[in-house]
XYZ file of N, CA and C in Angstrom:
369
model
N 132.305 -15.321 -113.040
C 132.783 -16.630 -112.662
C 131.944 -17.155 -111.498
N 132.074 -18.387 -111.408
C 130.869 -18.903 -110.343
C 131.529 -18.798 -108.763
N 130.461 -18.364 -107.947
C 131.099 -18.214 -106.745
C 130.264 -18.544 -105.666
N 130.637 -19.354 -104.639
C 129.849 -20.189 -103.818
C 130.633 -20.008 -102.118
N 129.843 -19.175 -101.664
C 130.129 -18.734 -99.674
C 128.906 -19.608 -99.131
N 129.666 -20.481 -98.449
C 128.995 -21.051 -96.940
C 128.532 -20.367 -95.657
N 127.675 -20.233 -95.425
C 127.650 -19.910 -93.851
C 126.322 -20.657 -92.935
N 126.600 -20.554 -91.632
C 125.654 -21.221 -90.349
C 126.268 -22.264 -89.840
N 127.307 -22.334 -90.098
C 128.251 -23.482 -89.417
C 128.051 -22.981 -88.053
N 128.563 -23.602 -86.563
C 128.500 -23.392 -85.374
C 128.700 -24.943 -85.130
N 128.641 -23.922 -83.712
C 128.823 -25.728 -82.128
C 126.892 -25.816 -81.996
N 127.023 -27.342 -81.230
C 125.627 -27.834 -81.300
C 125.985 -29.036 -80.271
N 125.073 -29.264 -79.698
C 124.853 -30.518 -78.969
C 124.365 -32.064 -79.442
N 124.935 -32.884 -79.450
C 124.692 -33.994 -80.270
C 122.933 -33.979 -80.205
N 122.024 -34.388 -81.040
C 120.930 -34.032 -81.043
C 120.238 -32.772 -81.620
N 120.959 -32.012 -81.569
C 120.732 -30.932 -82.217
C 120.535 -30.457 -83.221
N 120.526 -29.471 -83.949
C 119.914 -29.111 -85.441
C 121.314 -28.080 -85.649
N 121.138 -27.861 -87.290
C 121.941 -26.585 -87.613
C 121.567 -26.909 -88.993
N 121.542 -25.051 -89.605
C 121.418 -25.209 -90.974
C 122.183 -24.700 -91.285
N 122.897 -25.037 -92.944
C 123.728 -24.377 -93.461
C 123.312 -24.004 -94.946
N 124.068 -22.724 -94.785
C 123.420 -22.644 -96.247
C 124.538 -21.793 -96.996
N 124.434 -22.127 -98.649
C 125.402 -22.004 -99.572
C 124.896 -20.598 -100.709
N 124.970 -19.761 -100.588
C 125.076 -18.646 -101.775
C 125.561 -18.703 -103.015
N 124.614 -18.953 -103.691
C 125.589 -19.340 -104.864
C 125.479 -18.557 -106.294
N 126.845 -18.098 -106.957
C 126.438 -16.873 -108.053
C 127.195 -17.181 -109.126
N 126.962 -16.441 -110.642
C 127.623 -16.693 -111.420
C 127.983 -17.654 -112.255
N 127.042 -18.635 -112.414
C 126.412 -19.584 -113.750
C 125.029 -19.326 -113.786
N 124.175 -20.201 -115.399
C 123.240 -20.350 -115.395
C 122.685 -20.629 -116.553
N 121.474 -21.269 -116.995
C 121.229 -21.961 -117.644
C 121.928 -23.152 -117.553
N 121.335 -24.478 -118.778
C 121.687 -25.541 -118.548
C 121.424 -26.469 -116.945
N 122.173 -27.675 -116.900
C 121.740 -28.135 -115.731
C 123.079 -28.475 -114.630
N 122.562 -28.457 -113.578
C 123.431 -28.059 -112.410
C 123.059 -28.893 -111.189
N 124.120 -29.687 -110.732
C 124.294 -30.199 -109.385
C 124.694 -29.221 -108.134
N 124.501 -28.626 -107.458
C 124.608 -28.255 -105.983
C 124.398 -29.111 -104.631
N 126.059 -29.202 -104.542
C 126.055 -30.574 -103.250
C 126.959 -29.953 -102.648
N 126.779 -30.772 -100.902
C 127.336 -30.320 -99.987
C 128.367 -31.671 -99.658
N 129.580 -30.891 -99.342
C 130.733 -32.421 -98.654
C 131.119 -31.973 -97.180
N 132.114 -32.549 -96.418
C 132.438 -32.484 -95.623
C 133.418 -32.993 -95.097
N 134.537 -32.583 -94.735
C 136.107 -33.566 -93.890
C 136.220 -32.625 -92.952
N 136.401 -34.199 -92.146
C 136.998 -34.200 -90.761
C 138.407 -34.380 -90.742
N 139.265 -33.653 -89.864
C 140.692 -33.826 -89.734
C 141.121 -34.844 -89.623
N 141.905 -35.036 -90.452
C 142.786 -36.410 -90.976
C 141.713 -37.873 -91.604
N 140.441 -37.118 -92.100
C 139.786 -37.889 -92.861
C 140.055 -37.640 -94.118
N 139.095 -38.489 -95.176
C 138.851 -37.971 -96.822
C 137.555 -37.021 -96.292
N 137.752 -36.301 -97.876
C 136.149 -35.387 -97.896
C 135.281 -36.997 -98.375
N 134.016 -36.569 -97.734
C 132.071 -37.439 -97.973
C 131.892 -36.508 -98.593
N 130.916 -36.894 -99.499
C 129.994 -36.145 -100.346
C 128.820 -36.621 -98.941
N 128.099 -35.352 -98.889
C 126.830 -35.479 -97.851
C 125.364 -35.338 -98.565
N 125.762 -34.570 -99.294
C 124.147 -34.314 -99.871
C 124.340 -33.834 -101.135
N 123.572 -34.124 -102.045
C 123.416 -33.264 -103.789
C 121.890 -32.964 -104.125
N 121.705 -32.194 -104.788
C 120.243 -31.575 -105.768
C 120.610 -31.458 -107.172
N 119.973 -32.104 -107.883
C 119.810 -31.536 -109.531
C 118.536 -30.980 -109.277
N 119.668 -29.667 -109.790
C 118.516 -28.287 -109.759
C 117.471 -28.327 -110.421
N 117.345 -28.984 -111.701
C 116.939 -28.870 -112.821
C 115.251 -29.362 -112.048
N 115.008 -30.746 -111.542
C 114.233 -31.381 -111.379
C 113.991 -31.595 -109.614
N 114.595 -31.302 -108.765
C 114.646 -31.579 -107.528
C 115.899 -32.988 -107.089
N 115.953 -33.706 -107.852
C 116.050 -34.526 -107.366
C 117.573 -34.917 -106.668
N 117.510 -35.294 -105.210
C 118.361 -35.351 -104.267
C 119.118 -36.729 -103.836
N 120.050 -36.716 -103.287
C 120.633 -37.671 -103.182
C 121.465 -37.715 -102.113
N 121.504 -38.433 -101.037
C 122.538 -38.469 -100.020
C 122.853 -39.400 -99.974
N 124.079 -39.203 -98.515
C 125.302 -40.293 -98.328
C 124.285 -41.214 -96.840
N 124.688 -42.469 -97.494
C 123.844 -43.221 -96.157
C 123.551 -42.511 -94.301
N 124.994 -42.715 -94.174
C 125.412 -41.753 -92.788
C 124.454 -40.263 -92.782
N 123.748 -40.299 -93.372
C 122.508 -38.668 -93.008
C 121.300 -39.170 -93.831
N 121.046 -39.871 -94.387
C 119.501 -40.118 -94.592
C 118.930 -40.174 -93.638
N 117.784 -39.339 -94.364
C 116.629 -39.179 -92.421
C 117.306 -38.406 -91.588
N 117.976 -37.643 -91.841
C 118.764 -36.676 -90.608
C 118.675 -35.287 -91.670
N 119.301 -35.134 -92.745
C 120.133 -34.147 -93.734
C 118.904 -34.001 -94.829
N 118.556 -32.879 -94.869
C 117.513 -32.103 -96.637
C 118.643 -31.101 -97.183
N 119.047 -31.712 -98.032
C 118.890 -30.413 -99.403
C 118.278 -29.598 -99.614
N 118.059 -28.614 -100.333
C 117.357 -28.187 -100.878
C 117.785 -26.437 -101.360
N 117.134 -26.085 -102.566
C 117.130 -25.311 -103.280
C 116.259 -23.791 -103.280
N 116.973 -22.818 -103.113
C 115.812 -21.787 -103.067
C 116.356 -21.286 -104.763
N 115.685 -21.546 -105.937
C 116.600 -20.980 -106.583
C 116.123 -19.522 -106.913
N 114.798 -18.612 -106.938
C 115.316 -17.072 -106.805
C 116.093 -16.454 -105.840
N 116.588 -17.272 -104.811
C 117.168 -16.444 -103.841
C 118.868 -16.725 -104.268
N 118.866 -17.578 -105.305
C 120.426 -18.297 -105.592
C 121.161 -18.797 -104.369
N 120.419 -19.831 -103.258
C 121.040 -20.203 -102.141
C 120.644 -21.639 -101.946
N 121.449 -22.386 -101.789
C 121.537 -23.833 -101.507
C 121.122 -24.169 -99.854
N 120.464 -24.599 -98.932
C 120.439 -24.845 -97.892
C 120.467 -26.678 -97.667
N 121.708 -26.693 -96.284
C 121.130 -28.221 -95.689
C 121.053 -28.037 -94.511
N 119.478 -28.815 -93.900
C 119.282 -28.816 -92.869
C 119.833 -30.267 -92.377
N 120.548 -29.765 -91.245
C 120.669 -30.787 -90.388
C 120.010 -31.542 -89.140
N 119.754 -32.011 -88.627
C 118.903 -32.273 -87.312
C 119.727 -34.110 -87.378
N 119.148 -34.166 -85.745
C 119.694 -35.157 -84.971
C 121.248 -35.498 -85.099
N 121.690 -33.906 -84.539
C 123.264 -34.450 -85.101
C 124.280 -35.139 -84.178
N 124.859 -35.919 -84.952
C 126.010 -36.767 -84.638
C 127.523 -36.634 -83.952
N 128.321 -36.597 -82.989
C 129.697 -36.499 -83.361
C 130.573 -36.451 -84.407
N 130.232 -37.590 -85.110
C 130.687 -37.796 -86.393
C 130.331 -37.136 -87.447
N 129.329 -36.228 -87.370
C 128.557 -35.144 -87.718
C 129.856 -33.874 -88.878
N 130.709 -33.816 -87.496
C 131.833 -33.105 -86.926
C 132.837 -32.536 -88.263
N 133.056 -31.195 -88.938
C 133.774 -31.177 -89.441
C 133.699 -29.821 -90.645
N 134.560 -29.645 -91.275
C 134.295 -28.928 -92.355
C 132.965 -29.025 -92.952
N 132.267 -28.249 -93.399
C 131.182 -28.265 -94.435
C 131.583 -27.132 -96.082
N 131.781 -27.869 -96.774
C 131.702 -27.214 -98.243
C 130.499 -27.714 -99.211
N 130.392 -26.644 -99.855
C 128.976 -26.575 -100.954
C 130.051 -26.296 -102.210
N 129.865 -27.186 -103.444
C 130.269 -27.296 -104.324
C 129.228 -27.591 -106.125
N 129.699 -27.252 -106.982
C 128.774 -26.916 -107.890
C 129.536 -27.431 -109.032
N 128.703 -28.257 -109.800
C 129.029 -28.871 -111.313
C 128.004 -29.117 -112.636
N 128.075 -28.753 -113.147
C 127.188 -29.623 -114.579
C 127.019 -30.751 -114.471
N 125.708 -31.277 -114.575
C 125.563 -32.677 -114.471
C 124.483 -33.233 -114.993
N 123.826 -34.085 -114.948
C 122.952 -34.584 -115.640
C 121.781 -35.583 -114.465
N 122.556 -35.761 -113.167
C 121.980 -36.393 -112.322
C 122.548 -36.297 -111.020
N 122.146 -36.065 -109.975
C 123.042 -35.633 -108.304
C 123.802 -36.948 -108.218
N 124.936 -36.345 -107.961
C 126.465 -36.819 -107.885
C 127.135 -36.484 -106.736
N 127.832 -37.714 -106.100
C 128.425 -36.905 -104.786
C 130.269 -37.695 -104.820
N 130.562 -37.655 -106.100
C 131.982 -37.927 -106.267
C 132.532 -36.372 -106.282
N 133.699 -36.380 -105.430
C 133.785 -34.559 -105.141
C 134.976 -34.385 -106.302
N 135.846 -35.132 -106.951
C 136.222 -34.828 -107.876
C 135.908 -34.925 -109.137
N 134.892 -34.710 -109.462
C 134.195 -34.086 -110.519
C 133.226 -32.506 -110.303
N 133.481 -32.446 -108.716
C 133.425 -31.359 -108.896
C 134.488 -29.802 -109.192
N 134.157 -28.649 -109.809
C 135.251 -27.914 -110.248
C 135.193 -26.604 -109.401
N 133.934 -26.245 -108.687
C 133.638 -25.069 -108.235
C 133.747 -25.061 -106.831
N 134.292 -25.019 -106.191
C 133.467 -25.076 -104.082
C 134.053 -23.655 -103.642
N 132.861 -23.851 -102.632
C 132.980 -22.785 -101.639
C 133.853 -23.022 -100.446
N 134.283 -21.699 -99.608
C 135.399 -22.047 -98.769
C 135.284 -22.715 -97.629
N 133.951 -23.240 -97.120
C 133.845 -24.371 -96.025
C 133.496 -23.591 -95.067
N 132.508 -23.945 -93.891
C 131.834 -23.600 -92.541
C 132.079 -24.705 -91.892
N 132.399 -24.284 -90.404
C 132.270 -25.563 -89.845
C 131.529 -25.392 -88.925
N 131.235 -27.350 -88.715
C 129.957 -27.562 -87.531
C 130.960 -28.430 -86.396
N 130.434 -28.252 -85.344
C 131.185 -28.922 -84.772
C 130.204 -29.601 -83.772
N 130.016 -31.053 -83.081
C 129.294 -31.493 -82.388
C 129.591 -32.607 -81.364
N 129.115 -31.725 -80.288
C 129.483 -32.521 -78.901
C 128.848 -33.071 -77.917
């Protein structure tokens, strides 16, 4: 069954960097979205970032363009997002989540798989 652990969450100074990265096991073949979301307490979850594995191609949420990479190691089966120049608003849960897809998608209910969340926190 597919299984997806977060880790590198931490505290950071607004400005700062942090990477996180997603482990991910137990599908394969066919094609596959790997995206990262995020909620803040007493927010909705953002979709922050997606990759279709298949081809590279990435997609983020306005609020981190030019700040936030995706990206894919896929022999290592690990999802990484780098963060830099981070925000307050930054601030919050981080989950990596995984779906079949056909093109990077960052509607989180269509996704079926996530991992249990890291958090970043920034001050």
């Amino acid at each position: 069954h597919v299984q997806l652990v977060e880790s590198g969450g931490g505290s950071v100074q607004a400005g700062g960097s942090l990477k996180v990265s997603c482990a991910h096991s137990g599908y394969s073949g066919g094609n596959w979205c790997i995206a990262f979301f995020r909620q803040a307490p007493g927010k909705e979850r953002e979709g922050v970032a997606c990759i279709y594995t298949t081809d590279g191609t990435t997609s983020y949420a306005d609020s981190v363009k030019d700040r936030f990479t995706i990206s894919d190691d896929a022999p290592a089966t690990t999802a990484y997002l780098q963060m830099n120049d981070l925000k307050s608003e930054d601030s919050g849960m981080y989950y990596c989540a995984v779906m079949a897809c056909l093109w990077p998608q960052l509607h989180s209910e269509k996704y079926p798989y996530w991992g249990q969340g890291t958090q970043v926190t920034v001050s």
